[in-house]
Amino acid sequence: MQSFISDYLAFWIPMYVLALTAWACIGRFLMQVFVPEESANYIWRGFRMLTDWAVWCARRMVPSYVGQRFLPLVAACWLFGIRLVGGVLAISAGMAPSLTPPGAG
């Protein structure tokens, strides 16, 4: 009998990290309306710490006419896309858990 969690950690950990970062990018996009860019607010610093790498990557992948304030939203879209493609590849490779029990069919 396989464990739903421990046997599929190679699937769960990347999917969780991608989802967490993508939702944090959306939170950062929404929060930047209320908080100045260089604020000392600990929640804002947490969002920045968690999402700076994704925004940095998005800045290099999109054209320069995309405004700085929209980069967290672009990064979130990229992360959700990567998560979708990675999930489909993991399911097709048998690395993701199945909802049906083995042998059912």
Tab-separated table of N, CA, C and O in Angstrom:
chain	number	residue	atom	x	y	z
A	1	MET	N	0.842	-1.180	0.000
A	1	MET	CA	0.000	0.000	0.000
A	1	MET	C	0.889	1.246	0.000
A	1	MET	O	1.752	1.397	0.849
A	2	GLN	N	0.675	2.130	-0.949
A	2	GLN	CA	1.469	3.351	-1.048
A	2	GLN	C	0.862	4.460	-0.192
A	2	GLN	O	-0.346	4.554	-0.042
A	3	SER	N	1.741	5.263	0.343
A	3	SER	CA	1.297	6.415	1.109
A	3	SER	C	1.023	7.577	0.150
A	3	SER	O	1.836	7.867	-0.728
A	4	PHE	N	-0.110	8.232	0.345
A	4	PHE	CA	-0.527	9.320	-0.536
A	4	PHE	C	0.432	10.498	-0.459
A	4	PHE	O	0.638	11.196	-1.435
A	5	ILE	N	1.052	10.721	0.677
A	5	ILE	CA	1.930	11.880	0.858
A	5	ILE	C	3.397	11.511	0.693
A	5	ILE	O	4.090	12.035	-0.163
A	6	SER	N	3.889	10.593	1.510
A	6	SER	CA	5.336	10.359	1.560
A	6	SER	C	5.896	9.714	0.288
A	6	SER	O	7.042	9.965	-0.052
A	7	ASP	N	5.124	8.923	-0.404
A	7	ASP	CA	5.639	8.291	-1.621
A	7	ASP	C	5.675	9.237	-2.817
A	7	ASP	O	6.285	8.923	-3.833
A	8	TYR	N	5.034	10.382	-2.709
A	8	TYR	CA	4.967	11.322	-3.830
A	8	TYR	C	5.540	12.690	-3.468
A	8	TYR	O	5.115	13.708	-4.009
A	9	LEU	N	6.508	12.716	-2.574
A	9	LEU	CA	7.104	13.991	-2.176
A	9	LEU	C	7.760	14.710	-3.349
A	9	LEU	O	7.765	15.939	-3.404
A	10	ALA	N	8.281	13.965	-4.306
A	10	ALA	CA	8.886	14.585	-5.488
A	10	ALA	C	7.842	15.305	-6.329
A	10	ALA	O	8.177	16.173	-7.139
A	11	PHE	N	6.578	14.982	-6.152
A	11	PHE	CA	5.487	15.683	-6.821
A	11	PHE	C	4.963	16.819	-5.951
A	11	PHE	O	4.772	17.945	-6.418
A	12	TRP	N	4.729	16.546	-4.665
A	12	TRP	CA	4.074	17.515	-3.787
A	12	TRP	C	4.926	18.739	-3.519
A	12	TRP	O	4.405	19.861	-3.517
A	13	ILE	N	6.207	18.582	-3.262
A	13	ILE	CA	7.049	19.713	-2.873
A	13	ILE	C	7.165	20.755	-3.988
A	13	ILE	O	6.911	21.946	-3.751
A	14	PRO	N	7.517	20.377	-5.223
A	14	PRO	CA	7.580	21.409	-6.276
A	14	PRO	C	6.216	22.045	-6.558
A	14	PRO	O	6.131	23.256	-6.772
A	15	MET	N	5.160	21.257	-6.535
A	15	MET	CA	3.827	21.819	-6.792
A	15	MET	C	3.433	22.806	-5.692
A	15	MET	O	2.859	23.867	-5.972
A	16	TYR	N	3.751	22.484	-4.456
A	16	TYR	CA	3.436	23.376	-3.345
A	16	TYR	C	4.246	24.664	-3.435
A	16	TYR	O	3.708	25.761	-3.246
A	17	VAL	N	5.532	24.556	-3.718
A	17	VAL	CA	6.388	25.741	-3.813
A	17	VAL	C	5.931	26.646	-4.955
A	17	VAL	O	5.860	27.876	-4.802
A	18	LEU	N	5.602	26.064	-6.102
A	18	LEU	CA	5.122	26.871	-7.224
A	18	LEU	C	3.801	27.555	-6.899
A	18	LEU	O	3.608	28.734	-7.218
A	19	ALA	N	2.869	26.836	-6.276
A	19	ALA	CA	1.577	27.424	-5.924
A	19	ALA	C	1.748	28.520	-4.878
A	19	ALA	O	1.148	29.602	-4.995
A	20	LEU	N	2.554	28.276	-3.867
A	20	LEU	CA	2.779	29.261	-2.818
A	20	LEU	C	3.374	30.540	-3.390
A	20	LEU	O	2.928	31.650	-3.083
A	21	THR	N	4.359	30.401	-4.253
A	21	THR	CA	5.008	31.565	-4.837
A	21	THR	C	4.067	32.311	-5.782
A	21	THR	O	4.042	33.544	-5.803
A	22	ALA	N	3.279	31.578	-6.566
A	22	ALA	CA	2.347	32.226	-7.490
A	22	ALA	C	1.285	33.018	-6.734
A	22	ALA	O	0.988	34.163	-7.083
A	23	TRP	N	0.720	32.442	-5.694
A	23	TRP	CA	-0.286	33.165	-4.912
A	23	TRP	C	0.336	34.334	-4.161
A	23	TRP	O	-0.308	35.376	-3.982
A	24	ALA	N	1.580	34.197	-3.728
A	24	ALA	CA	2.269	35.314	-3.087
A	24	ALA	C	2.527	36.434	-4.094
A	24	ALA	O	2.488	37.617	-3.728
A	25	CYS	N	2.783	36.096	-5.351
A	25	CYS	CA	2.933	37.119	-6.394
A	25	CYS	C	1.635	37.885	-6.580
A	25	CYS	O	1.646	39.117	-6.747
A	26	ILE	N	0.519	37.184	-6.550
A	26	ILE	CA	-0.771	37.863	-6.657
A	26	ILE	C	-0.993	38.757	-5.440
A	26	ILE	O	-1.455	39.893	-5.565
A	27	GLY	N	-0.656	38.263	-4.263
A	27	GLY	CA	-0.753	39.075	-3.061
A	27	GLY	C	0.135	40.307	-3.132
A	27	GLY	O	-0.270	41.403	-2.726
A	28	ARG	N	1.336	40.145	-3.649
A	28	ARG	CA	2.252	41.281	-3.794
A	28	ARG	C	1.692	42.293	-4.781
A	28	ARG	O	1.758	43.506	-4.549
A	29	PHE	N	1.115	41.810	-5.881
A	29	PHE	CA	0.522	42.703	-6.869
A	29	PHE	C	-0.608	43.523	-6.253
A	29	PHE	O	-0.705	44.731	-6.469
A	30	LEU	N	-1.455	42.870	-5.463
A	30	LEU	CA	-2.574	43.577	-4.844
A	30	LEU	C	-2.115	44.492	-3.708
A	30	LEU	O	-2.672	45.578	-3.512
A	31	MET	N	-1.113	44.072	-2.976
A	31	MET	CA	-0.660	44.842	-1.820
A	31	MET	C	0.139	46.082	-2.209
A	31	MET	O	0.172	47.057	-1.456
A	32	GLN	N	0.741	46.089	-3.382
A	32	GLN	CA	1.568	47.225	-3.776
A	32	GLN	C	0.750	48.494	-3.987
A	32	GLN	O	1.308	49.585	-4.043
A	33	VAL	N	-0.572	48.352	-4.072
A	33	VAL	CA	-1.433	49.520	-4.166
A	33	VAL	C	-1.403	50.307	-2.855
A	33	VAL	O	-1.479	51.533	-2.852
A	34	PHE	N	-1.276	49.597	-1.739
A	34	PHE	CA	-1.378	50.211	-0.422
A	34	PHE	C	-0.049	50.485	0.254
A	34	PHE	O	0.014	51.263	1.194
A	35	VAL	N	1.002	49.823	-0.187
A	35	VAL	CA	2.292	49.893	0.516
A	35	VAL	C	3.359	50.438	-0.433
A	35	VAL	O	3.471	49.967	-1.561
A	36	PRO	N	4.155	51.414	0.019
A	36	PRO	CA	5.254	51.896	-0.821
A	36	PRO	C	6.287	50.784	-1.074
A	36	PRO	O	6.444	49.867	-0.270
A	37	GLU	N	6.983	50.895	-2.185
A	37	GLU	CA	7.931	49.855	-2.612
A	37	GLU	C	8.986	49.535	-1.560
A	37	GLU	O	9.330	48.383	-1.348
A	38	GLU	N	9.522	50.523	-0.895
A	38	GLU	CA	10.590	50.308	0.091
A	38	GLU	C	10.076	50.402	1.524
A	38	GLU	O	10.767	50.893	2.414
A	39	SER	N	8.891	49.906	1.777
A	39	SER	CA	8.296	49.959	3.104
A	39	SER	C	9.001	48.988	4.054
A	39	SER	O	9.533	47.961	3.633
A	40	ALA	N	8.970	49.313	5.339
A	40	ALA	CA	9.567	48.446	6.359
A	40	ALA	C	8.532	47.494	6.956
A	40	ALA	O	8.846	46.764	7.893
A	41	ASN	N	7.328	47.475	6.416
A	41	ASN	CA	6.274	46.596	6.893
A	41	ASN	C	6.718	45.136	6.763
A	41	ASN	O	7.161	44.710	5.700
A	42	TYR	N	6.576	44.369	7.828
A	42	TYR	CA	7.084	42.990	7.818
A	42	TYR	C	6.299	42.090	6.861
A	42	TYR	O	6.854	41.152	6.289
A	43	ILE	N	5.025	42.349	6.666
A	43	ILE	CA	4.247	41.543	5.716
A	43	ILE	C	4.718	41.823	4.297
A	43	ILE	O	4.923	40.900	3.504
A	44	TRP	N	4.928	43.085	3.975
A	44	TRP	CA	5.417	43.459	2.649
A	44	TRP	C	6.811	42.877	2.398
A	44	TRP	O	7.085	42.364	1.314
A	45	ARG	N	7.676	42.951	3.410
A	45	ARG	CA	9.019	42.365	3.265
A	45	ARG	C	8.938	40.865	3.036
A	45	ARG	O	9.723	40.300	2.279
A	46	GLY	N	7.980	40.195	3.700
A	46	GLY	CA	7.801	38.762	3.485
A	46	GLY	C	7.365	38.444	2.067
A	46	GLY	O	7.880	37.509	1.445
A	47	PHE	N	6.416	39.210	1.550
A	47	PHE	CA	5.991	39.025	0.158
A	47	PHE	C	7.158	39.253	-0.793
A	47	PHE	O	7.349	38.498	-1.745
A	48	ARG	N	7.937	40.294	-0.545
A	48	ARG	CA	9.071	40.587	-1.417
A	48	ARG	C	10.118	39.488	-1.347
A	48	ARG	O	10.662	39.076	-2.372
A	49	MET	N	10.418	39.015	-0.135
A	49	MET	CA	11.429	37.973	0.029
A	49	MET	C	11.013	36.692	-0.714
A	49	MET	O	11.824	36.026	-1.345
A	50	LEU	N	9.728	36.377	-0.639
A	50	LEU	CA	9.231	35.149	-1.249
A	50	LEU	C	9.130	35.240	-2.768
A	50	LEU	O	9.307	34.238	-3.460
A	51	THR	N	8.890	36.431	-3.303
A	51	THR	CA	8.590	36.546	-4.729
A	51	THR	C	9.634	37.276	-5.556
A	51	THR	O	9.488	37.338	-6.775
A	52	ASP	N	10.663	37.817	-4.939
A	52	ASP	CA	11.656	38.586	-5.705
A	52	ASP	C	12.287	37.764	-6.827
A	52	ASP	O	12.516	38.276	-7.921
A	53	TRP	N	12.558	36.505	-6.570
A	53	TRP	CA	13.196	35.692	-7.617
A	53	TRP	C	12.261	35.507	-8.814
A	53	TRP	O	12.705	35.544	-9.972
A	54	ALA	N	10.966	35.331	-8.579
A	54	ALA	CA	10.019	35.143	-9.678
A	54	ALA	C	9.833	36.436	-10.462
A	54	ALA	O	9.754	36.411	-11.699
A	55	VAL	N	9.782	37.560	-9.758
A	55	VAL	CA	9.647	38.857	-10.435
A	55	VAL	C	10.914	39.158	-11.233
A	55	VAL	O	10.847	39.684	-12.346
A	56	TRP	N	12.067	38.805	-10.691
A	56	TRP	CA	13.327	38.994	-11.408
A	56	TRP	C	13.326	38.192	-12.716
A	56	TRP	O	13.710	38.699	-13.763
A	57	CYS	N	12.871	36.942	-12.656
A	57	CYS	CA	12.793	36.116	-13.871
A	57	CYS	C	11.781	36.685	-14.863
A	57	CYS	O	12.031	36.708	-16.071
A	58	ALA	N	10.642	37.138	-14.371
A	58	ALA	CA	9.620	37.709	-15.249
A	58	ALA	C	10.145	38.964	-15.937
A	58	ALA	O	9.843	39.206	-17.108
A	59	ARG	N	10.922	39.762	-15.223
A	59	ARG	CA	11.484	40.987	-15.810
A	59	ARG	C	12.357	40.661	-17.008
A	59	ARG	O	12.431	41.420	-17.962
A	60	ARG	N	13.042	39.536	-16.956
A	60	ARG	CA	13.929	39.166	-18.063
A	60	ARG	C	13.217	38.439	-19.193
A	60	ARG	O	13.762	38.307	-20.276
A	61	MET	N	12.000	37.966	-18.952
A	61	MET	CA	11.297	37.170	-19.965
A	61	MET	C	10.238	37.947	-20.725
A	61	MET	O	9.770	37.467	-21.756
A	62	VAL	N	9.827	39.104	-20.235
A	62	VAL	CA	8.777	39.868	-20.914
A	62	VAL	C	9.384	41.121	-21.526
A	62	VAL	O	10.452	41.571	-21.111
A	63	PRO	N	8.710	41.700	-22.509
A	63	PRO	CA	9.235	42.928	-23.123
A	63	PRO	C	9.329	44.078	-22.123
A	63	PRO	O	8.629	44.111	-21.114
A	64	SER	N	10.180	45.033	-22.435
A	64	SER	CA	10.453	46.127	-21.503
A	64	SER	C	9.279	47.087	-21.338
A	64	SER	O	9.242	47.846	-20.379
A	65	TYR	N	8.308	47.069	-22.247
A	65	TYR	CA	7.175	47.990	-22.103
A	65	TYR	C	6.164	47.533	-21.047
A	65	TYR	O	5.261	48.275	-20.699
A	66	VAL	N	6.310	46.319	-20.520
A	66	VAL	CA	5.458	45.874	-19.417
A	66	VAL	C	5.926	46.600	-18.162
A	66	VAL	O	7.097	46.542	-17.797
A	67	GLY	N	5.016	47.300	-17.515
A	67	GLY	CA	5.365	48.127	-16.364
A	67	GLY	C	5.836	47.313	-15.176
A	67	GLY	O	5.451	46.147	-14.998
A	68	GLN	N	6.663	47.943	-14.357
A	68	GLN	CA	7.214	47.302	-13.167
A	68	GLN	C	6.119	46.807	-12.234
A	68	GLN	O	6.241	45.758	-11.622
A	69	ARG	N	5.017	47.541	-12.142
A	69	ARG	CA	3.965	47.166	-11.200
A	69	ARG	C	3.204	45.921	-11.648
A	69	ARG	O	2.535	45.285	-10.845
A	70	PHE	N	3.273	45.552	-12.927
A	70	PHE	CA	2.571	44.371	-13.418
A	70	PHE	C	3.432	43.109	-13.422
A	70	PHE	O	2.940	42.020	-13.713
A	71	LEU	N	4.704	43.232	-13.106
A	71	LEU	CA	5.594	42.070	-13.132
A	71	LEU	C	5.203	40.969	-12.138
A	71	LEU	O	5.318	39.784	-12.481
A	72	PRO	N	4.726	41.272	-10.919
A	72	PRO	CA	4.281	40.171	-10.059
A	72	PRO	C	3.119	39.382	-10.658
A	72	PRO	O	3.052	38.161	-10.520
A	73	LEU	N	2.224	40.068	-11.360
A	73	LEU	CA	1.113	39.382	-12.009
A	73	LEU	C	1.596	38.507	-13.160
A	73	LEU	O	1.126	37.370	-13.330
A	74	VAL	N	2.548	38.998	-13.930
A	74	VAL	CA	3.142	38.208	-15.013
A	74	VAL	C	3.864	36.999	-14.438
A	74	VAL	O	3.737	35.878	-14.959
A	75	ALA	N	4.600	37.198	-13.352
A	75	ALA	CA	5.312	36.086	-12.715
A	75	ALA	C	4.328	35.033	-12.219
A	75	ALA	O	4.578	33.825	-12.355
A	76	ALA	N	3.198	35.460	-11.654
A	76	ALA	CA	2.194	34.511	-11.180
A	76	ALA	C	1.641	33.685	-12.347
A	76	ALA	O	1.476	32.468	-12.219
A	77	CYS	N	1.377	34.324	-13.463
A	77	CYS	CA	0.882	33.590	-14.640
A	77	CYS	C	1.897	32.561	-15.119
A	77	CYS	O	1.538	31.422	-15.438
A	78	TRP	N	3.170	32.957	-15.155
A	78	TRP	CA	4.217	32.018	-15.548
A	78	TRP	C	4.299	30.844	-14.573
A	78	TRP	O	4.420	29.683	-14.980
A	79	LEU	N	4.223	31.133	-13.285
A	79	LEU	CA	4.322	30.073	-12.279
A	79	LEU	C	3.139	29.115	-12.347
A	79	LEU	O	3.309	27.897	-12.232
A	80	PHE	N	1.933	29.653	-12.541
A	80	PHE	CA	0.777	28.771	-12.686
A	80	PHE	C	0.900	27.915	-13.944
A	80	PHE	O	0.525	26.739	-13.946
A	81	GLY	N	1.430	28.496	-15.017
A	81	GLY	CA	1.646	27.720	-16.243
A	81	GLY	C	2.675	26.618	-16.061
A	81	GLY	O	2.474	25.478	-16.507
A	82	ILE	N	3.773	26.945	-15.399
A	82	ILE	CA	4.808	25.936	-15.127
A	82	ILE	C	4.237	24.830	-14.245
A	82	ILE	O	4.511	23.644	-14.452
A	83	ARG	N	3.430	25.212	-13.279
A	83	ARG	CA	2.808	24.225	-12.382
A	83	ARG	C	1.864	23.307	-13.153
A	83	ARG	O	1.840	22.090	-12.927
A	84	LEU	N	1.097	23.864	-14.064
A	84	LEU	CA	0.180	23.059	-14.869
A	84	LEU	C	0.941	22.072	-15.748
A	84	LEU	O	0.636	20.878	-15.760
A	85	VAL	N	1.938	22.568	-16.459
A	85	VAL	CA	2.717	21.689	-17.340
A	85	VAL	C	3.470	20.634	-16.521
A	85	VAL	O	3.486	19.452	-16.878
A	86	GLY	N	4.067	21.043	-15.407
A	86	GLY	CA	4.772	20.084	-14.553
A	86	GLY	C	3.844	19.031	-13.980
A	86	GLY	O	4.203	17.855	-13.878
A	87	GLY	N	2.640	19.436	-13.597
A	87	GLY	CA	1.660	18.475	-13.083
A	87	GLY	C	1.232	17.470	-14.135
A	87	GLY	O	1.129	16.274	-13.863
A	88	VAL	N	0.978	17.952	-15.338
A	88	VAL	CA	0.582	17.046	-16.422
A	88	VAL	C	1.713	16.075	-16.747
A	88	VAL	O	1.481	14.872	-16.949
A	89	LEU	N	2.940	16.581	-16.788
A	89	LEU	CA	4.081	15.691	-17.054
A	89	LEU	C	4.265	14.671	-15.938
A	89	LEU	O	4.567	13.499	-16.212
A	90	ALA	N	4.084	15.086	-14.693
A	90	ALA	CA	4.227	14.159	-13.574
A	90	ALA	C	3.130	13.100	-13.592
A	90	ALA	O	3.391	11.924	-13.314
A	91	ILE	N	1.925	13.495	-13.929
A	91	ILE	CA	0.827	12.523	-14.017
A	91	ILE	C	1.085	11.536	-15.145
A	91	ILE	O	0.914	10.326	-14.975
A	92	SER	N	1.527	12.038	-16.301
A	92	SER	CA	1.771	11.127	-17.429
A	92	SER	C	2.963	10.205	-17.177
A	92	SER	O	3.023	9.106	-17.742
A	93	ALA	N	3.902	10.636	-16.331
A	93	ALA	CA	5.059	9.796	-16.012
A	93	ALA	C	4.793	8.863	-14.831
A	93	ALA	O	5.652	8.078	-14.459
A	94	GLY	N	3.603	8.969	-14.221
A	94	GLY	CA	3.268	8.118	-13.089
A	94	GLY	C	3.907	8.565	-11.783
A	94	GLY	O	3.970	7.789	-10.836
A	95	MET	N	4.361	9.805	-11.725
A	95	MET	CA	5.009	10.305	-10.517
A	95	MET	C	4.041	11.017	-9.581
A	95	MET	O	4.435	11.450	-8.505
A	96	ALA	N	2.793	11.162	-9.981
A	96	ALA	CA	1.796	11.849	-9.169
A	96	ALA	C	0.806	10.822	-8.624
A	96	ALA	O	0.584	9.775	-9.228
A	97	PRO	N	0.197	11.124	-7.479
A	97	PRO	CA	-0.777	10.184	-6.920
A	97	PRO	C	-2.033	10.105	-7.768
A	97	PRO	O	-2.400	11.060	-8.455
A	98	SER	N	-2.667	8.967	-7.722
A	98	SER	CA	-3.903	8.753	-8.457
A	98	SER	C	-5.075	8.807	-7.497
A	98	SER	O	-4.961	8.425	-6.331
A	99	LEU	N	-6.197	9.269	-7.971
A	99	LEU	CA	-7.390	9.320	-7.134
A	99	LEU	C	-8.066	7.959	-7.014
A	99	LEU	O	-8.794	7.700	-6.080
A	100	THR	N	-7.826	7.104	-8.000
A	100	THR	CA	-8.399	5.764	-7.958
A	100	THR	C	-7.411	4.808	-7.323
A	100	THR	O	-6.200	4.914	-7.524
A	101	PRO	N	-7.888	3.861	-6.534
A	101	PRO	CA	-6.977	2.907	-5.916
A	101	PRO	C	-6.336	1.991	-6.967
A	101	PRO	O	-6.928	1.749	-8.017
A	102	PRO	N	-5.123	1.507	-6.705
A	102	PRO	CA	-4.464	0.620	-7.654
A	102	PRO	C	-5.310	-0.631	-7.900
A	102	PRO	O	-5.862	-1.214	-6.990
A	103	GLY	N	-5.420	-0.990	-9.157
A	103	GLY	CA	-6.158	-2.205	-9.528
A	103	GLY	C	-7.638	-1.956	-9.778
A	103	GLY	O	-8.341	-2.831	-10.237
A	104	ALA	N	-8.119	-0.752	-9.461
A	104	ALA	CA	-9.532	-0.463	-9.718
A	104	ALA	C	-9.669	-0.086	-11.182
A	104	ALA	O	-8.857	0.589	-11.755
A	105	GLY	N	-10.769	-0.459	-11.731
A	105	GLY	CA	-10.815	-0.094	-13.004
A	105	GLY	C	-11.555	-0.063	-14.113
A	105	GLY	O	-11.589	0.280	-15.110
